[in-house]
Short mmCIF file of C-alpha atoms in Angstrom, two decimals:
data_model
loop_
_atom_site.label_atom_id
_atom_site.label_comp_id
_atom_site.label_asym_id
_atom_site.label_seq_id
_atom_site.Cartn_x
_atom_site.Cartn_y
_atom_site.Cartn_z
CA MET Z 1 33.48 9.22 8.76
CA GLU Z 2 30.00 10.72 9.07
CA LYS Z 3 27.23 8.22 8.44
CA ILE Z 4 24.70 8.66 5.64
CA ARG Z 5 21.32 9.40 7.18
CA VAL Z 6 18.65 7.43 5.34
CA ALA Z 7 14.95 7.87 6.07
CA LEU Z 8 13.12 4.55 5.78
CA VAL Z 9 9.50 5.42 5.01
CA TYR Z 10 7.01 2.60 5.52
CA GLY Z 11 3.31 1.87 6.04
CA GLY Z 12 1.20 3.97 3.72
CA MET Z 13 -2.43 4.32 2.68
CA SER Z 14 -2.73 1.33 0.35
CA GLY Z 15 -3.97 -2.19 0.94
CA GLU Z 16 -0.32 -3.22 1.14
CA HIS Z 17 0.26 -1.24 4.33
CA SER Z 18 1.20 -4.28 6.42
CA VAL Z 19 3.47 -5.70 3.74
CA SER Z 20 5.34 -2.40 3.77
CA CYS Z 21 5.90 -2.72 7.53
CA LEU Z 22 7.41 -6.18 6.99
CA THR Z 23 9.63 -4.76 4.25
CA ALA Z 24 10.90 -2.05 6.61
CA ALA Z 25 11.75 -4.70 9.19
CA SER Z 26 13.84 -6.65 6.68
CA VAL Z 27 15.73 -3.55 5.51
CA MET Z 28 16.36 -2.35 9.07
CA ARG Z 29 17.83 -5.72 9.97
CA ALA Z 30 20.08 -5.93 6.91
CA ILE Z 31 21.25 -2.35 6.29
CA ASP Z 32 24.91 -1.64 7.06
CA ARG Z 33 24.82 0.35 10.30
CA ASP Z 34 28.48 1.27 9.90
CA LEU Z 35 27.54 3.23 6.76
CA TYR Z 36 23.98 4.34 7.45
CA GLU Z 37 22.03 5.93 10.27
CA VAL Z 38 18.39 4.89 9.98
CA VAL Z 39 15.68 7.52 10.48
CA PRO Z 40 12.34 5.63 10.55
CA ILE Z 41 9.25 7.47 9.30
CA ALA Z 42 5.85 5.77 9.30
CA ILE Z 43 2.64 6.59 7.45
CA ALA Z 44 -0.63 5.44 9.01
CA LYS Z 45 -3.48 4.05 6.94
CA ASP Z 46 -5.28 7.40 7.14
CA GLY Z 47 -2.24 9.21 5.71
CA THR Z 48 -0.91 10.63 8.98
CA TRP Z 49 2.90 10.76 9.11
CA VAL Z 50 4.38 9.77 12.47
CA PRO Z 51 7.82 8.90 13.89
CA GLY Z 52 8.57 5.31 13.00
CA ILE Z 53 10.22 2.63 15.09
CA ASP Z 54 13.65 1.17 14.42
CA ASP Z 55 12.53 -2.22 15.71
CA PRO Z 56 12.34 -5.11 13.21
CA GLU Z 57 10.82 -7.53 15.71
CA GLY Z 58 8.14 -5.03 16.64
CA LEU Z 59 7.25 -4.42 13.00
CA GLU Z 60 7.03 -8.16 12.34
CA ALA Z 61 4.98 -8.97 15.46
CA ASN Z 62 1.61 -9.01 13.68
CA GLY Z 63 2.86 -10.56 10.44
CA PRO Z 64 0.87 -9.54 7.34
CA HIS Z 65 -1.67 -7.68 9.50
CA GLY Z 66 0.56 -5.13 11.25
CA GLU Z 67 -0.47 -1.48 11.31
CA VAL Z 68 1.20 1.86 12.08
CA GLN Z 69 -0.27 3.45 15.19
CA VAL Z 70 -0.85 7.21 15.56
CA GLY Z 71 0.23 8.82 18.84
CA GLU Z 72 0.56 12.40 19.98
CA GLU Z 73 3.56 13.10 17.75
CA LYS Z 74 3.20 13.69 14.03
CA ILE Z 75 5.64 14.50 11.24
CA ILE Z 76 5.35 17.47 8.89
CA ALA Z 77 7.49 18.23 5.84
CA GLY Z 78 8.97 21.49 4.63
CA PHE Z 79 9.69 22.45 1.04
CA GLY Z 80 12.30 24.43 -0.83
CA PRO Z 81 15.98 25.03 0.06
CA GLY Z 82 16.92 23.39 3.34
CA ALA Z 83 13.66 21.43 3.46
CA GLU Z 84 13.41 19.01 6.36
CA PHE Z 85 11.07 16.73 8.28
CA CYS Z 86 9.95 17.96 11.69
CA VAL Z 87 8.13 16.27 14.57
CA VAL Z 88 5.31 18.23 16.19
CA ASN Z 89 3.30 17.22 19.25
CA GLU Z 90 -0.14 18.17 20.52
CA ARG Z 91 1.32 21.15 22.39
CA LYS Z 92 2.68 22.49 19.07
CA GLU Z 93 6.25 21.87 20.20
CA MET Z 94 8.48 21.12 17.25
CA ARG Z 95 11.83 19.45 16.66
CA SER Z 96 13.68 18.62 13.46
CA LEU Z 97 14.57 15.09 12.42
CA GLY Z 98 17.84 16.60 11.22
CA ARG Z 99 19.67 16.18 7.96
CA ILE Z 100 18.23 13.53 5.63
CA ASP Z 101 20.65 12.44 2.91
CA ILE Z 102 18.48 9.82 1.20
CA VAL Z 103 14.89 8.63 1.45
CA PHE Z 104 14.19 4.94 0.88
CA PRO Z 105 10.40 4.74 0.30
CA LEU Z 106 9.49 1.16 1.26
CA LEU Z 107 5.92 1.68 0.11
CA HIS Z 108 3.70 -0.32 -2.19
CA GLY Z 109 0.51 0.50 -4.06
CA PRO Z 110 -1.35 3.83 -4.29
CA PHE Z 111 0.38 6.85 -2.71
CA GLY Z 112 3.57 4.84 -2.46
CA GLU Z 113 4.82 3.59 -5.80
CA ASP Z 114 2.54 5.58 -8.10
CA GLY Z 115 4.57 8.78 -8.37
CA THR Z 116 2.75 10.77 -5.69
CA ILE Z 117 5.28 10.45 -2.88
CA GLN Z 118 8.12 10.63 -5.40
CA GLY Z 119 6.80 14.06 -6.38
CA LEU Z 120 6.82 15.11 -2.74
CA PHE Z 121 10.48 14.18 -2.39
CA GLU Z 122 11.23 16.06 -5.61
CA MET Z 123 9.65 19.20 -4.15
CA MET Z 124 11.65 18.76 -0.95
CA GLY Z 125 14.85 18.34 -2.97
CA ILE Z 126 15.78 15.09 -1.20
CA PRO Z 127 17.30 12.19 -3.19
CA TYR Z 128 15.31 8.97 -3.01
CA VAL Z 129 15.67 5.33 -3.94
CA GLY Z 130 13.84 4.02 -6.98
CA CYS Z 131 12.00 5.27 -10.02
CA GLY Z 132 10.98 8.87 -10.62
CA VAL Z 133 7.52 10.35 -10.95
CA PHE Z 134 6.68 9.30 -14.52
CA ALA Z 135 8.03 5.75 -14.37
CA SER Z 136 6.31 5.19 -11.03
CA ALA Z 137 2.96 6.51 -12.25
CA ALA Z 138 3.01 4.70 -15.59
CA GLY Z 139 4.23 1.45 -14.05
CA MET Z 140 1.54 1.53 -11.38
CA ASP Z 141 -1.25 2.03 -13.91
CA LYS Z 142 -1.76 -1.27 -15.74
CA HIS Z 143 -3.49 0.57 -18.61
CA PHE Z 144 -0.66 3.01 -19.24
CA THR Z 145 1.84 0.19 -18.76
CA LYS Z 146 0.37 -1.35 -21.89
CA VAL Z 147 0.42 1.99 -23.71
CA VAL Z 148 4.16 2.36 -23.07
CA LEU Z 149 4.86 -1.29 -23.95
CA GLU Z 150 2.94 -0.95 -27.23
CA GLU Z 151 4.95 2.14 -28.19
CA ALA Z 152 8.18 0.26 -27.44
CA GLY Z 153 7.11 -2.75 -29.51
CA ILE Z 154 7.09 -5.10 -26.52
CA PRO Z 155 4.36 -7.81 -26.40
CA PHE Z 156 1.74 -7.55 -23.63
CA THR Z 157 -1.48 -9.27 -22.57
CA PRO Z 158 -4.68 -8.42 -24.53
CA TYR Z 159 -7.16 -6.38 -22.51
CA VAL Z 160 -10.34 -4.28 -22.41
CA LEU Z 161 -10.58 -1.02 -20.44
CA ALA Z 162 -13.55 -0.77 -18.06
CA ASP Z 163 -13.08 2.47 -16.15
CA ALA Z 164 -16.00 3.89 -14.19
CA PRO Z 165 -17.34 6.29 -16.88
CA ARG Z 166 -17.14 3.64 -19.59
CA TRP Z 167 -18.78 0.98 -17.43
CA ALA Z 168 -21.56 3.40 -16.48
CA ASN Z 169 -22.22 4.68 -20.03
CA GLU Z 170 -21.44 1.77 -22.35
CA PRO Z 171 -21.47 -1.50 -20.41
CA ASP Z 172 -22.70 -3.48 -23.44
CA ALA Z 173 -19.66 -2.39 -25.46
CA VAL Z 174 -17.36 -3.47 -22.61
CA ARG Z 175 -19.09 -6.87 -22.44
CA GLU Z 176 -18.94 -7.32 -26.21
CA GLU Z 177 -15.21 -6.51 -26.36
CA ALA Z 178 -14.52 -8.78 -23.39
CA SER Z 179 -16.36 -11.64 -25.09
CA ARG Z 180 -13.74 -11.60 -27.88
CA LEU Z 181 -10.97 -12.41 -25.40
CA LYS Z 182 -10.12 -15.99 -24.55
CA PHE Z 183 -11.31 -17.30 -21.19
CA PRO Z 184 -10.47 -17.35 -18.38
CA LEU Z 185 -10.35 -13.59 -17.94
CA TYR Z 186 -8.76 -11.69 -15.07
CA VAL Z 187 -10.52 -8.53 -13.92
CA LYS Z 188 -8.09 -6.19 -12.20
CA PRO Z 189 -8.03 -2.75 -10.58
CA ALA Z 190 -5.69 -0.77 -12.81
CA ARG Z 191 -3.77 0.93 -10.01
CA ALA Z 192 -3.62 -1.51 -7.11
CA GLY Z 193 -0.94 -3.99 -6.12
CA SER Z 194 -0.44 -7.42 -4.57
CA SER Z 195 -3.40 -8.83 -6.53
CA LEU Z 196 -5.92 -6.85 -4.47
CA GLY Z 197 -9.42 -6.82 -5.97
CA ILE Z 198 -8.59 -9.28 -8.76
CA SER Z 199 -11.11 -11.90 -9.86
CA ARG Z 200 -10.73 -14.89 -12.16
CA VAL Z 201 -13.70 -15.06 -14.54
CA ALA Z 202 -14.48 -18.36 -16.25
CA ASN Z 203 -17.58 -17.20 -18.19
CA MET Z 204 -19.46 -14.07 -19.22
CA GLU Z 205 -22.09 -14.57 -16.51
CA ASP Z 206 -19.51 -13.75 -13.83
CA LEU Z 207 -18.02 -10.70 -15.55
CA ASP Z 208 -20.28 -7.96 -14.14
CA ALA Z 209 -19.79 -9.03 -10.53
CA ALA Z 210 -16.02 -9.17 -11.00
CA ILE Z 211 -15.98 -5.64 -12.43
CA GLU Z 212 -17.96 -4.39 -9.44
CA VAL Z 213 -15.46 -6.02 -7.04
CA ALA Z 214 -12.54 -4.38 -8.84
CA HIS Z 215 -14.28 -0.99 -8.85
CA LYS Z 216 -14.40 -1.09 -5.04
CA VAL Z 217 -10.59 -0.90 -5.14
CA ASP Z 218 -10.11 1.42 -8.12
CA SER Z 219 -12.38 3.36 -10.47
CA LYS Z 220 -10.21 2.22 -13.36
CA VAL Z 221 -10.42 -1.48 -14.19
CA LEU Z 222 -8.89 -3.77 -16.81
CA ILE Z 223 -10.27 -7.01 -18.16
CA GLU Z 224 -7.29 -9.11 -19.25
CA GLN Z 225 -7.15 -12.27 -21.26
CA GLY Z 226 -5.73 -15.18 -19.32
CA ILE Z 227 -2.43 -16.33 -20.76
CA PRO Z 228 -1.77 -20.05 -20.33
CA GLY Z 229 1.88 -20.46 -19.55
CA ARG Z 230 4.62 -20.11 -17.00
CA GLU Z 231 5.03 -17.02 -14.81
CA ILE Z 232 8.64 -15.84 -15.08
CA GLU Z 233 10.09 -12.83 -13.27
CA CYS Z 234 13.26 -10.81 -13.74
CA ALA Z 235 14.80 -8.25 -11.39
CA VAL Z 236 16.38 -5.23 -13.07
CA LEU Z 237 18.86 -2.90 -11.38
CA GLY Z 238 19.86 0.48 -12.71
CA GLY Z 239 23.44 1.36 -13.54
CA ARG Z 240 25.62 4.19 -12.28
CA GLU Z 241 27.74 6.70 -14.21
CA GLY Z 242 25.90 6.20 -17.50
CA ARG Z 243 25.93 2.41 -17.42
CA GLY Z 244 22.84 0.58 -18.63
CA PRO Z 245 20.50 -1.55 -16.51
CA ARG Z 246 21.44 -5.05 -15.36
CA ALA Z 247 19.16 -8.09 -15.32
CA SER Z 248 19.23 -10.83 -12.70
CA VAL Z 249 18.83 -14.52 -13.27
CA LEU Z 250 15.19 -15.43 -13.90
CA GLY Z 251 12.78 -16.84 -11.35
CA GLU Z 252 9.53 -18.71 -11.75
CA ILE Z 253 6.37 -18.62 -9.65
CA VAL Z 254 5.22 -22.24 -9.46
CA LEU Z 255 1.63 -22.36 -8.22
CA THR Z 256 0.12 -25.11 -6.15
CA SER Z 257 -3.13 -23.13 -5.78
CA GLN Z 258 -5.34 -21.93 -8.62
CA TRP Z 259 -3.74 -18.52 -9.02
CA TYR Z 260 -1.42 -15.99 -7.41
CA ASP Z 261 -3.74 -13.79 -5.31
CA PHE Z 262 -3.06 -11.74 -2.15
CA GLU Z 263 -3.67 -14.65 0.22
CA THR Z 264 -1.35 -16.92 -1.78
CA LYS Z 265 1.40 -14.30 -1.72
CA TYR Z 266 1.32 -13.32 1.92
CA GLU Z 267 -0.77 -15.76 3.98
CA ASP Z 268 -0.87 -19.20 2.34
CA ASN Z 269 2.82 -19.87 1.82
CA GLY Z 270 1.98 -23.37 0.63
CA GLY Z 271 0.15 -21.92 -2.38
CA PHE Z 272 3.30 -21.32 -4.41
CA ARG Z 273 7.04 -21.71 -4.50
CA MET Z 274 9.80 -19.72 -6.18
CA GLN Z 275 12.04 -21.62 -8.58
CA ILE Z 276 15.36 -19.73 -8.79
CA PRO Z 277 16.87 -19.86 -11.29
CA ALA Z 278 13.98 -20.75 -13.60
CA LYS Z 279 14.60 -23.84 -15.68
CA LEU Z 280 14.95 -22.34 -19.16
CA PRO Z 281 17.23 -22.78 -22.17
CA GLU Z 282 20.11 -20.30 -22.04
CA ASP Z 283 19.12 -18.51 -25.26
CA LEU Z 284 15.53 -18.03 -24.08
CA ALA Z 285 16.68 -16.80 -20.67
CA ALA Z 286 19.00 -14.30 -22.36
CA GLU Z 287 16.13 -13.09 -24.57
CA MET Z 288 13.92 -12.47 -21.53
CA GLN Z 289 16.69 -10.69 -19.64
CA GLU Z 290 17.28 -8.43 -22.63
CA MET Z 291 13.54 -7.71 -22.87
CA ALA Z 292 13.41 -6.88 -19.15
CA CYS Z 293 16.15 -4.29 -19.67
CA ARG Z 294 14.23 -2.89 -22.66
CA VAL Z 295 11.17 -2.48 -20.44
CA PHE Z 296 13.27 -0.72 -17.79
CA THR Z 297 14.58 1.69 -20.43
CA ALA Z 298 11.18 2.24 -22.11
CA PHE Z 299 9.70 3.47 -18.83
CA ASP Z 300 12.80 5.53 -17.97
CA CYS Z 301 13.13 3.55 -14.75
CA GLU Z 302 15.80 4.13 -12.14
CA GLY Z 303 17.04 2.06 -9.25
CA LEU Z 304 14.92 -1.07 -9.20
CA THR Z 305 12.11 -2.66 -11.18
CA ARG Z 306 10.80 -6.19 -11.47
CA VAL Z 307 9.44 -7.29 -14.85
CA ASP Z 308 6.90 -10.13 -14.87
CA PHE Z 309 6.42 -12.30 -17.95
CA PHE Z 310 4.13 -15.01 -19.21
CA LEU Z 311 5.98 -17.68 -21.16
CA THR Z 312 3.57 -19.45 -23.50
CA GLU Z 313 4.01 -22.80 -25.16
CA GLU Z 314 3.31 -21.54 -28.67
CA GLY Z 315 2.43 -18.52 -30.78
CA PRO Z 316 4.32 -15.74 -32.56
CA SER Z 317 5.12 -14.06 -29.23
CA ARG Z 318 6.10 -16.72 -26.73
CA VAL Z 319 7.26 -14.11 -24.23
CA VAL Z 320 4.60 -11.63 -23.08
CA VAL Z 321 5.04 -8.92 -20.44
CA ASN Z 322 2.40 -9.19 -17.75
CA GLU Z 323 3.33 -6.12 -15.68
CA ILE Z 324 6.17 -4.16 -14.13
CA ASN Z 325 6.71 -3.32 -10.47
CA THR Z 326 8.72 -0.17 -9.75
CA MET Z 327 8.77 -0.95 -6.02
CA PRO Z 328 8.61 -4.74 -5.96
CA GLY Z 329 8.30 -6.83 -2.83
CA PHE Z 330 11.49 -6.15 -0.91
CA THR Z 331 11.51 -8.28 2.21
CA ASN Z 332 14.57 -10.48 2.56
CA VAL Z 333 12.58 -13.43 1.14
CA SER Z 334 10.79 -11.57 -1.68
CA MET Z 335 11.43 -12.45 -5.30
CA TYR Z 336 13.39 -9.31 -6.21
CA PRO Z 337 16.12 -9.65 -3.53
CA ALA Z 338 16.12 -13.44 -3.94
CA LEU Z 339 16.85 -13.10 -7.66
CA TRP Z 340 19.79 -10.78 -6.98
CA GLU Z 341 21.04 -13.08 -4.22
CA ALA Z 342 21.09 -15.91 -6.78
CA THR Z 343 22.88 -13.61 -9.24
CA GLY Z 344 25.62 -12.89 -6.71
CA LEU Z 345 24.44 -9.67 -5.03
CA PRO Z 346 23.44 -10.29 -1.37
CA TYR Z 347 20.56 -8.41 0.24
CA ALA Z 348 22.69 -6.01 2.30
CA GLU Z 349 24.84 -5.16 -0.72
CA LEU Z 350 21.70 -4.64 -2.83
CA ILE Z 351 20.41 -2.12 -0.28
CA ASN Z 352 23.78 -0.36 -0.33
CA GLU Z 353 23.81 -0.23 -4.14
CA LEU Z 354 20.32 1.27 -4.30
CA CYS Z 355 21.19 3.92 -1.71
CA ALA Z 356 24.42 4.74 -3.55
CA GLN Z 357 22.52 5.14 -6.83
CA ALA Z 358 20.04 7.50 -5.17
CA ALA Z 359 22.81 9.60 -3.65
CA SER Z 360 24.63 9.90 -6.98
CA ARG Z 361 21.69 11.23 -9.01
CA PRO Z 362 21.64 14.94 -9.78
CA ALA Z 363 18.64 16.93 -8.59
CA GLY Z 364 15.91 17.70 -11.07
CA ARG Z 365 12.52 16.53 -12.32
CA ARG Z 366 12.21 12.79 -12.66
#
């Protein structure tokens, strides 16, 4: 039986470039080689596409600081019927990477999970794992995430928008609106991932500096009210043949540091631990799983999404959606695969299910 040729695309132009390389290593090690032929494609930090390496140990060698290197060979993409990826060298010699049945974009952050690369695959007519253009774009943008959640009647964290034009033209209005939120506040780039550029603000005196830090990452910034409570996460997996989405058991991020920033996630492993399954009453867990599936449906997600909640001790809305991740951390020890492992779906089988879903989708705008 002919193997399915799956292009694993990793690296990328975002601040999560190195994390993506680690993700590719985990998938390469776990994917069923009897079913799939891996075609590695790497994207350097400057956006150059190059032939990747099918070498998990090599990709993991530099830990959370690995980087795709650019050599004399580069990859170009064609569009339209029969579109393919080709390798071209400095002498303008060209060779095709051959048939690609599925693309698995193992990319995080801008130009990876924000709908841009999904649109490229749409134009090439190649099936790909994960959410389509709209869901990816809306889920990546923390502002529009809240817009979609509000329309769906799903509780979310209170916020103030501080994009570059508004901060330049009406900073006093931004400060005044922010002062009505309860401290501490969290100032976040609207379209970054892995907690890059986020600051915890304990008083108004520190707000301006935090906004400037966030603007270095993204011109669009949110000021969010801190929600005292537990951080609960749920992995959602799309269904095939018209079936609805499925929710995993719930997990909890238990912090031993002050908050869950980039260093805590990827460098200081002692700063947190994952409690799987989360210790919750059955009825509350079922409510959160049902809400996670509602979020998945509201955004028209496909494939995989992780929904992150705050669980408060009191108030009319005890369960509040913090954010969604349409390409969540996907190393073999990340929360999303770990939640499905605890639900009864091992990592290798999860990869197979996601690839099968991608292959079964009809072509068309997503």
